[in-house]
Amino acid sequence: MKRFIISSVLAVITPSIASTETFSADVWADNWFEVRIDGTQVAEDSVAITTERSFNAESFTFEAERPFTIGLVAKDFIENDTGLEYIGTRRQQMGDGGVIAQIKDASGSIVAVTNADWQCHVIHTAPLDKACENESDPVAGEGVCAFDISDEPDSWDQAAFDASDWPRASVYTSEQVDPKLGYNEIDWSEDAQFIWGPDLEQSNTILCRITIE
């Protein structure tokens, strides 16, 4: 009797294991920002938005596995829902915003910069009529001082969120934003651009997002 030995080859399939990386980030904002990675906060502006002329840059690190979604909250200072600052003084005006950021991997290579690839959604617009700036007694929600405000959409800072109807970020020049304290302390990539909502003065709170592959 002959014996036949049948050998079988088992293919071992090793699942891909996501690798956690350390990233560094630089952000400058007029006036305040918060950064979230996949919905978890990793940084917040250390200078309170209520601080007059709260212009500063922040540098920080965070850990993440690619792909990951960056959620950036940026706010310009306003005294109330009129969207004005220095109300009742000679300096009464609409403030203007602007934010710029860059993300690097552990080797120092740029993996993301703020530009028109980001999508930004405005959740606070005021005043709806710029004539409010010249009112002697501006009252939020009355006359030319009407405003538009909404809550943050649920899970907007996570990958699964459908942002297909969000517009692209509006891009501005440094001359338009006129960055002040802290900006020149950062060695910015030449590709990093200032972004904001569609109007530097009327867009007061914006939510911006991008997914890094």
PDB file of C-alpha atoms in Angstrom:
ATOM      1  CA  MET A   1       0.000   0.000   0.000  1.00  0.00           C
ATOM      2  CA  LYS A   2       1.336   3.318  -0.980  1.00  0.00           C
ATOM      3  CA  ARG A   3       0.968   6.210   1.295  1.00  0.00           C
ATOM      4  CA  PHE A   4       0.448   9.669  -0.116  1.00  0.00           C
ATOM      5  CA  ILE A   5       1.408  12.559   2.021  1.00  0.00           C
ATOM      6  CA  ILE A   6      -0.475  15.684   1.177  1.00  0.00           C
ATOM      7  CA  SER A   7       1.152  18.806   2.408  1.00  0.00           C
ATOM      8  CA  SER A   8      -0.795  21.993   2.700  1.00  0.00           C
ATOM      9  CA  VAL A   9       0.577  25.463   2.812  1.00  0.00           C
ATOM     10  CA  LEU A  10      -1.214  27.804   5.111  1.00  0.00           C
ATOM     11  CA  ALA A  11      -1.126  31.409   4.052  1.00  0.00           C
ATOM     12  CA  VAL A  12      -0.711  33.627   7.051  1.00  0.00           C
ATOM     13  CA  ILE A  13      -2.363  36.944   6.551  1.00  0.00           C
ATOM     14  CA  THR A  14      -1.145  39.624   8.868  1.00  0.00           C
ATOM     15  CA  PRO A  15      -3.609  42.459   9.276  1.00  0.00           C
ATOM     16  CA  SER A  16      -2.189  45.893   8.738  1.00  0.00           C
ATOM     17  CA  ILE A  17      -1.555  47.552  12.041  1.00  0.00           C
ATOM     18  CA  ALA A  18      -2.090  51.286  12.229  1.00  0.00           C
ATOM     19  CA  SER A  19       0.963  53.127  13.381  1.00  0.00           C
ATOM     20  CA  THR A  20       0.700  55.997  15.821  1.00  0.00           C
ATOM     21  CA  GLU A  21       2.804  58.980  14.849  1.00  0.00           C
ATOM     22  CA  THR A  22       3.803  62.130  16.652  1.00  0.00           C
ATOM     23  CA  PHE A  23       3.015  65.354  14.856  1.00  0.00           C
ATOM     24  CA  SER A  24       3.926  68.943  15.628  1.00  0.00           C
ATOM     25  CA  ALA A  25       1.703  71.909  14.891  1.00  0.00           C
ATOM     26  CA  ASP A  26       1.992  75.684  14.731  1.00  0.00           C
ATOM     27  CA  VAL A  27      -1.123  77.861  14.816  1.00  0.00           C
ATOM     28  CA  TRP A  28      -1.581  81.631  14.820  1.00  0.00           C
ATOM     29  CA  ALA A  29      -5.067  83.043  15.218  1.00  0.00           C
ATOM     30  CA  ASP A  30      -6.871  86.340  15.517  1.00  0.00           C
ATOM     31  CA  ASN A  31      -8.100  85.923  18.125  1.00  0.00           C
ATOM     32  CA  TRP A  32      -8.611  82.369  19.454  1.00  0.00           C
ATOM     33  CA  PHE A  33      -8.506  78.746  18.301  1.00  0.00           C
ATOM     34  CA  GLU A  34      -9.020  75.138  19.342  1.00  0.00           C
ATOM     35  CA  VAL A  35      -7.672  72.063  17.518  1.00  0.00           C
ATOM     36  CA  ARG A  36      -9.319  68.646  17.641  1.00  0.00           C
ATOM     37  CA  ILE A  37      -8.114  65.361  16.163  1.00  0.00           C
ATOM     38  CA  ASP A  38     -10.910  62.920  15.327  1.00  0.00           C
ATOM     39  CA  GLY A  39     -13.161  64.798  17.741  1.00  0.00           C
ATOM     40  CA  THR A  40     -10.703  64.959  20.659  1.00  0.00           C
ATOM     41  CA  GLN A  41      -9.217  68.274  21.696  1.00  0.00           C
ATOM     42  CA  VAL A  42      -5.415  68.359  21.468  1.00  0.00           C
ATOM     43  CA  ALA A  43      -4.791  72.097  21.842  1.00  0.00           C
ATOM     44  CA  GLU A  44      -6.465  75.347  22.839  1.00  0.00           C
ATOM     45  CA  ASP A  45      -5.241  78.913  22.620  1.00  0.00           C
ATOM     46  CA  SER A  46      -3.598  79.715  25.951  1.00  0.00           C
ATOM     47  CA  VAL A  47      -4.663  83.369  25.793  1.00  0.00           C
ATOM     48  CA  ALA A  48      -8.329  83.964  26.594  1.00  0.00           C
ATOM     49  CA  ILE A  49     -10.361  85.453  23.774  1.00  0.00           C
ATOM     50  CA  THR A  50     -11.501  88.197  26.146  1.00  0.00           C
ATOM     51  CA  THR A  51      -7.919  89.471  26.362  1.00  0.00           C
ATOM     52  CA  GLU A  52      -7.580  92.696  24.370  1.00  0.00           C
ATOM     53  CA  ARG A  53      -5.372  92.195  21.309  1.00  0.00           C
ATOM     54  CA  SER A  54      -5.017  88.493  22.051  1.00  0.00           C
ATOM     55  CA  PHE A  55      -2.714  87.798  19.129  1.00  0.00           C
ATOM     56  CA  ASN A  56      -0.314  84.919  19.671  1.00  0.00           C
ATOM     57  CA  ALA A  57       1.059  81.763  18.117  1.00  0.00           C
ATOM     58  CA  GLU A  58       0.982  78.327  19.735  1.00  0.00           C
ATOM     59  CA  SER A  59       3.210  75.335  19.012  1.00  0.00           C
ATOM     60  CA  PHE A  60       2.298  71.856  20.280  1.00  0.00           C
ATOM     61  CA  THR A  61       2.531  68.137  19.520  1.00  0.00           C
ATOM     62  CA  PHE A  62      -0.089  65.414  19.292  1.00  0.00           C
ATOM     63  CA  GLU A  63      -0.291  61.718  18.457  1.00  0.00           C
ATOM     64  CA  ALA A  64      -2.524  60.283  15.766  1.00  0.00           C
ATOM     65  CA  GLU A  65      -2.943  57.387  13.364  1.00  0.00           C
ATOM     66  CA  ARG A  66      -3.451  58.127   9.701  1.00  0.00           C
ATOM     67  CA  PRO A  67      -5.895  58.846   8.310  1.00  0.00           C
ATOM     68  CA  PHE A  68      -7.101  61.428  10.810  1.00  0.00           C
ATOM     69  CA  THR A  69      -9.385  64.434  10.669  1.00  0.00           C
ATOM     70  CA  ILE A  70      -8.342  67.840  11.942  1.00  0.00           C
ATOM     71  CA  GLY A  71     -11.102  70.019  13.344  1.00  0.00           C
ATOM     72  CA  LEU A  72     -10.173  73.681  13.817  1.00  0.00           C
ATOM     73  CA  VAL A  73     -12.419  76.087  15.717  1.00  0.00           C
ATOM     74  CA  ALA A  74     -11.467  79.744  15.263  1.00  0.00           C
ATOM     75  CA  LYS A  75     -13.098  82.803  16.802  1.00  0.00           C
ATOM     76  CA  ASP A  76     -12.669  86.527  16.461  1.00  0.00           C
ATOM     77  CA  PHE A  77     -13.313  88.593  19.578  1.00  0.00           C
ATOM     78  CA  ILE A  78     -16.742  90.232  19.794  1.00  0.00           C
ATOM     79  CA  GLU A  79     -18.346  91.948  22.775  1.00  0.00           C
ATOM     80  CA  ASN A  80     -21.778  90.517  22.032  1.00  0.00           C
ATOM     81  CA  ASP A  81     -23.921  89.258  19.163  1.00  0.00           C
ATOM     82  CA  THR A  82     -23.713  92.608  17.371  1.00  0.00           C
ATOM     83  CA  GLY A  83     -20.331  91.370  16.205  1.00  0.00           C
ATOM     84  CA  LEU A  84     -18.733  94.629  17.351  1.00  0.00           C
ATOM     85  CA  GLU A  85     -15.903  95.505  19.697  1.00  0.00           C
ATOM     86  CA  TYR A  86     -15.147  98.628  21.730  1.00  0.00           C
ATOM     87  CA  ILE A  87     -18.871  99.378  21.781  1.00  0.00           C
ATOM     88  CA  GLY A  88     -19.743 102.907  22.846  1.00  0.00           C
ATOM     89  CA  THR A  89     -16.237 104.248  22.302  1.00  0.00           C
ATOM     90  CA  ARG A  90     -14.537 106.058  19.461  1.00  0.00           C
ATOM     91  CA  ARG A  91     -12.980 102.724  18.536  1.00  0.00           C
ATOM     92  CA  GLN A  92     -16.317 100.953  17.994  1.00  0.00           C
ATOM     93  CA  GLN A  93     -15.812  98.647  15.047  1.00  0.00           C
ATOM     94  CA  MET A  94     -16.170  95.223  13.532  1.00  0.00           C
ATOM     95  CA  GLY A  95     -13.090  93.178  14.341  1.00  0.00           C
ATOM     96  CA  ASP A  96     -11.468  91.000  11.722  1.00  0.00           C
ATOM     97  CA  GLY A  97     -10.245  87.438  12.012  1.00  0.00           C
ATOM     98  CA  GLY A  98      -7.732  85.119  10.389  1.00  0.00           C
ATOM     99  CA  VAL A  99      -5.982  81.848  11.179  1.00  0.00           C
ATOM    100  CA  ILE A 100      -2.953  80.051   9.772  1.00  0.00           C
ATOM    101  CA  ALA A 101      -1.619  76.597  10.686  1.00  0.00           C
ATOM    102  CA  GLN A 102       0.923  74.001   9.648  1.00  0.00           C
ATOM    103  CA  ILE A 103       1.335  70.364  10.687  1.00  0.00           C
ATOM    104  CA  LYS A 104       4.616  68.412  10.447  1.00  0.00           C
ATOM    105  CA  ASP A 105       5.481  64.757  10.984  1.00  0.00           C
ATOM    106  CA  ALA A 106       8.329  63.515  13.178  1.00  0.00           C
ATOM    107  CA  SER A 107      10.828  64.016  10.353  1.00  0.00           C
ATOM    108  CA  GLY A 108       9.855  67.647  10.012  1.00  0.00           C
ATOM    109  CA  SER A 109       8.051  67.183   6.705  1.00  0.00           C
ATOM    110  CA  ILE A 110       4.879  69.192   6.154  1.00  0.00           C
ATOM    111  CA  VAL A 111       1.755  67.032   6.125  1.00  0.00           C
ATOM    112  CA  ALA A 112      -0.851  69.816   6.182  1.00  0.00           C
ATOM    113  CA  VAL A 113      -1.131  73.578   5.910  1.00  0.00           C
ATOM    114  CA  THR A 114      -4.158  75.822   5.971  1.00  0.00           C
ATOM    115  CA  ASN A 115      -5.292  76.583   2.422  1.00  0.00           C
ATOM    116  CA  ALA A 116      -8.314  76.263   0.136  1.00  0.00           C
ATOM    117  CA  ASP A 117      -8.308  72.457   0.574  1.00  0.00           C
ATOM    118  CA  TRP A 118      -9.911  72.950   3.988  1.00  0.00           C
ATOM    119  CA  GLN A 119     -13.668  73.239   4.343  1.00  0.00           C
ATOM    120  CA  CYS A 120     -15.032  75.938   6.648  1.00  0.00           C
ATOM    121  CA  HIS A 121     -18.525  76.452   8.032  1.00  0.00           C
ATOM    122  CA  VAL A 122     -19.490  79.719   9.746  1.00  0.00           C
ATOM    123  CA  ILE A 123     -21.677  79.372  12.837  1.00  0.00           C
ATOM    124  CA  HIS A 124     -21.698  83.011  13.938  1.00  0.00           C
ATOM    125  CA  THR A 125     -22.144  85.892  11.522  1.00  0.00           C
ATOM    126  CA  ALA A 126     -22.622  89.444  12.794  1.00  0.00           C
ATOM    127  CA  PRO A 127     -23.568  92.074  12.056  1.00  0.00           C
ATOM    128  CA  LEU A 128     -25.532  91.057   8.988  1.00  0.00           C
ATOM    129  CA  ASP A 129     -25.454  94.694   7.895  1.00  0.00           C
ATOM    130  CA  LYS A 130     -22.115  96.465   8.258  1.00  0.00           C
ATOM    131  CA  ALA A 131     -23.990  99.723   8.928  1.00  0.00           C
ATOM    132  CA  CYS A 132     -24.311  98.435  12.513  1.00  0.00           C
ATOM    133  CA  GLU A 133     -20.723  99.538  13.037  1.00  0.00           C
ATOM    134  CA  ASN A 134     -21.860 103.170  12.877  1.00  0.00           C
ATOM    135  CA  GLU A 135     -24.844 102.879  15.231  1.00  0.00           C
ATOM    136  CA  SER A 136     -24.629 105.116  18.307  1.00  0.00           C
ATOM    137  CA  ASP A 137     -26.419 102.510  20.417  1.00  0.00           C
ATOM    138  CA  PRO A 138     -26.064  99.128  18.698  1.00  0.00           C
ATOM    139  CA  VAL A 139     -28.371  96.420  20.017  1.00  0.00           C
ATOM    140  CA  ALA A 140     -27.837  92.804  18.984  1.00  0.00           C
ATOM    141  CA  GLY A 141     -30.727  91.498  16.922  1.00  0.00           C
ATOM    142  CA  GLU A 142     -32.272  94.885  16.238  1.00  0.00           C
ATOM    143  CA  GLY A 143     -32.307  96.794  12.953  1.00  0.00           C
ATOM    144  CA  VAL A 144     -29.006  96.716  11.128  1.00  0.00           C
ATOM    145  CA  CYS A 145     -27.451  94.764  14.007  1.00  0.00           C
ATOM    146  CA  ALA A 146     -29.136  91.457  13.203  1.00  0.00           C
ATOM    147  CA  PHE A 147     -27.021  88.324  13.525  1.00  0.00           C
ATOM    148  CA  ASP A 148     -27.035  84.661  12.499  1.00  0.00           C
ATOM    149  CA  ILE A 149     -25.899  82.024  14.992  1.00  0.00           C
ATOM    150  CA  SER A 150     -26.084  78.224  15.082  1.00  0.00           C
ATOM    151  CA  ASP A 151     -24.719  75.339  17.155  1.00  0.00           C
ATOM    152  CA  GLU A 152     -21.795  73.175  16.123  1.00  0.00           C
ATOM    153  CA  PRO A 153     -23.107  70.266  14.027  1.00  0.00           C
ATOM    154  CA  ASP A 154     -22.802  66.913  15.793  1.00  0.00           C
ATOM    155  CA  SER A 155     -19.529  65.095  15.045  1.00  0.00           C
ATOM    156  CA  TRP A 156     -18.439  67.709  12.504  1.00  0.00           C
ATOM    157  CA  ASP A 157     -14.816  67.151  13.562  1.00  0.00           C
ATOM    158  CA  GLN A 158     -14.816  63.412  12.830  1.00  0.00           C
ATOM    159  CA  ALA A 159     -14.094  61.526   9.609  1.00  0.00           C
ATOM    160  CA  ALA A 160     -17.583  60.092   9.137  1.00  0.00           C
ATOM    161  CA  PHE A 161     -19.229  63.515   9.065  1.00  0.00           C
ATOM    162  CA  ASP A 162     -20.723  64.471   5.709  1.00  0.00           C
ATOM    163  CA  ALA A 163     -19.236  67.877   4.916  1.00  0.00           C
ATOM    164  CA  SER A 164     -20.085  67.730   1.210  1.00  0.00           C
ATOM    165  CA  ASP A 165     -22.151  70.909   1.472  1.00  0.00           C
ATOM    166  CA  TRP A 166     -19.489  72.861   3.382  1.00  0.00           C
ATOM    167  CA  PRO A 167     -17.734  75.522   1.304  1.00  0.00           C
ATOM    168  CA  ARG A 168     -14.006  75.671   0.809  1.00  0.00           C
ATOM    169  CA  ALA A 169     -12.087  77.960   3.130  1.00  0.00           C
ATOM    170  CA  SER A 170     -11.699  81.535   1.980  1.00  0.00           C
ATOM    171  CA  VAL A 171      -8.002  82.364   1.574  1.00  0.00           C
ATOM    172  CA  TYR A 172      -6.530  85.740   2.485  1.00  0.00           C
ATOM    173  CA  THR A 173      -3.175  87.439   2.154  1.00  0.00           C
ATOM    174  CA  SER A 174      -1.040  88.494   5.099  1.00  0.00           C
ATOM    175  CA  GLU A 175      -1.737  92.095   4.077  1.00  0.00           C
ATOM    176  CA  GLN A 176      -5.468  91.515   4.473  1.00  0.00           C
ATOM    177  CA  VAL A 177      -5.153  89.793   7.859  1.00  0.00           C
ATOM    178  CA  ASP A 178      -2.278  91.944   9.119  1.00  0.00           C
ATOM    179  CA  PRO A 179      -0.938  89.368  11.607  1.00  0.00           C
ATOM    180  CA  LYS A 180       0.565  90.784  14.756  1.00  0.00           C
ATOM    181  CA  LEU A 181       2.139  89.408  17.948  1.00  0.00           C
ATOM    182  CA  GLY A 182       3.531  85.888  17.656  1.00  0.00           C
ATOM    183  CA  TYR A 183       3.213  85.441  13.927  1.00  0.00           C
ATOM    184  CA  ASN A 184       6.835  86.266  13.114  1.00  0.00           C
ATOM    185  CA  GLU A 185       8.088  83.847  15.768  1.00  0.00           C
ATOM    186  CA  ILE A 186       7.142  80.882  13.544  1.00  0.00           C
ATOM    187  CA  ASP A 187       9.046  79.712  10.471  1.00  0.00           C
ATOM    188  CA  TRP A 188       6.015  79.268   8.252  1.00  0.00           C
ATOM    189  CA  SER A 189       5.930  77.044   5.192  1.00  0.00           C
ATOM    190  CA  GLU A 190       5.571  79.122   2.040  1.00  0.00           C
ATOM    191  CA  ASP A 191       2.477  77.009   1.287  1.00  0.00           C
ATOM    192  CA  ALA A 192       0.659  77.919   4.515  1.00  0.00           C
ATOM    193  CA  GLN A 193      -2.107  80.451   3.909  1.00  0.00           C
ATOM    194  CA  PHE A 194      -4.470  82.481   6.061  1.00  0.00           C
ATOM    195  CA  ILE A 195      -8.007  81.130   5.980  1.00  0.00           C
ATOM    196  CA  TRP A 196     -11.345  82.296   7.358  1.00  0.00           C
ATOM    197  CA  GLY A 197     -15.007  82.475   6.483  1.00  0.00           C
ATOM    198  CA  PRO A 198     -16.272  84.475   3.474  1.00  0.00           C
ATOM    199  CA  ASP A 199     -15.873  87.809   5.295  1.00  0.00           C
ATOM    200  CA  LEU A 200     -13.012  88.662   7.661  1.00  0.00           C
ATOM    201  CA  GLU A 201     -15.227  91.076   9.608  1.00  0.00           C
ATOM    202  CA  GLN A 202     -18.659  89.443   9.673  1.00  0.00           C
ATOM    203  CA  SER A 203     -17.612  85.794  10.081  1.00  0.00           C
ATOM    204  CA  ASN A 204     -16.953  85.586  13.814  1.00  0.00           C
ATOM    205  CA  THR A 205     -16.841  81.849  14.592  1.00  0.00           C
ATOM    206  CA  ILE A 206     -15.774  79.279  12.027  1.00  0.00           C
ATOM    207  CA  LEU A 207     -15.368  75.512  11.991  1.00  0.00           C
ATOM    208  CA  CYS A 208     -12.751  74.208   9.573  1.00  0.00           C
ATOM    209  CA  ARG A 209     -11.828  70.613   8.800  1.00  0.00           C
ATOM    210  CA  ILE A 210      -9.560  68.475   6.658  1.00  0.00           C
ATOM    211  CA  THR A 211      -8.658  64.780   6.596  1.00  0.00           C
ATOM    212  CA  ILE A 212      -5.000  63.763   6.432  1.00  0.00           C
ATOM    213  CA  GLU A 213      -4.375  60.483   4.622  1.00  0.00           C
TER     214      GLU A 213
END
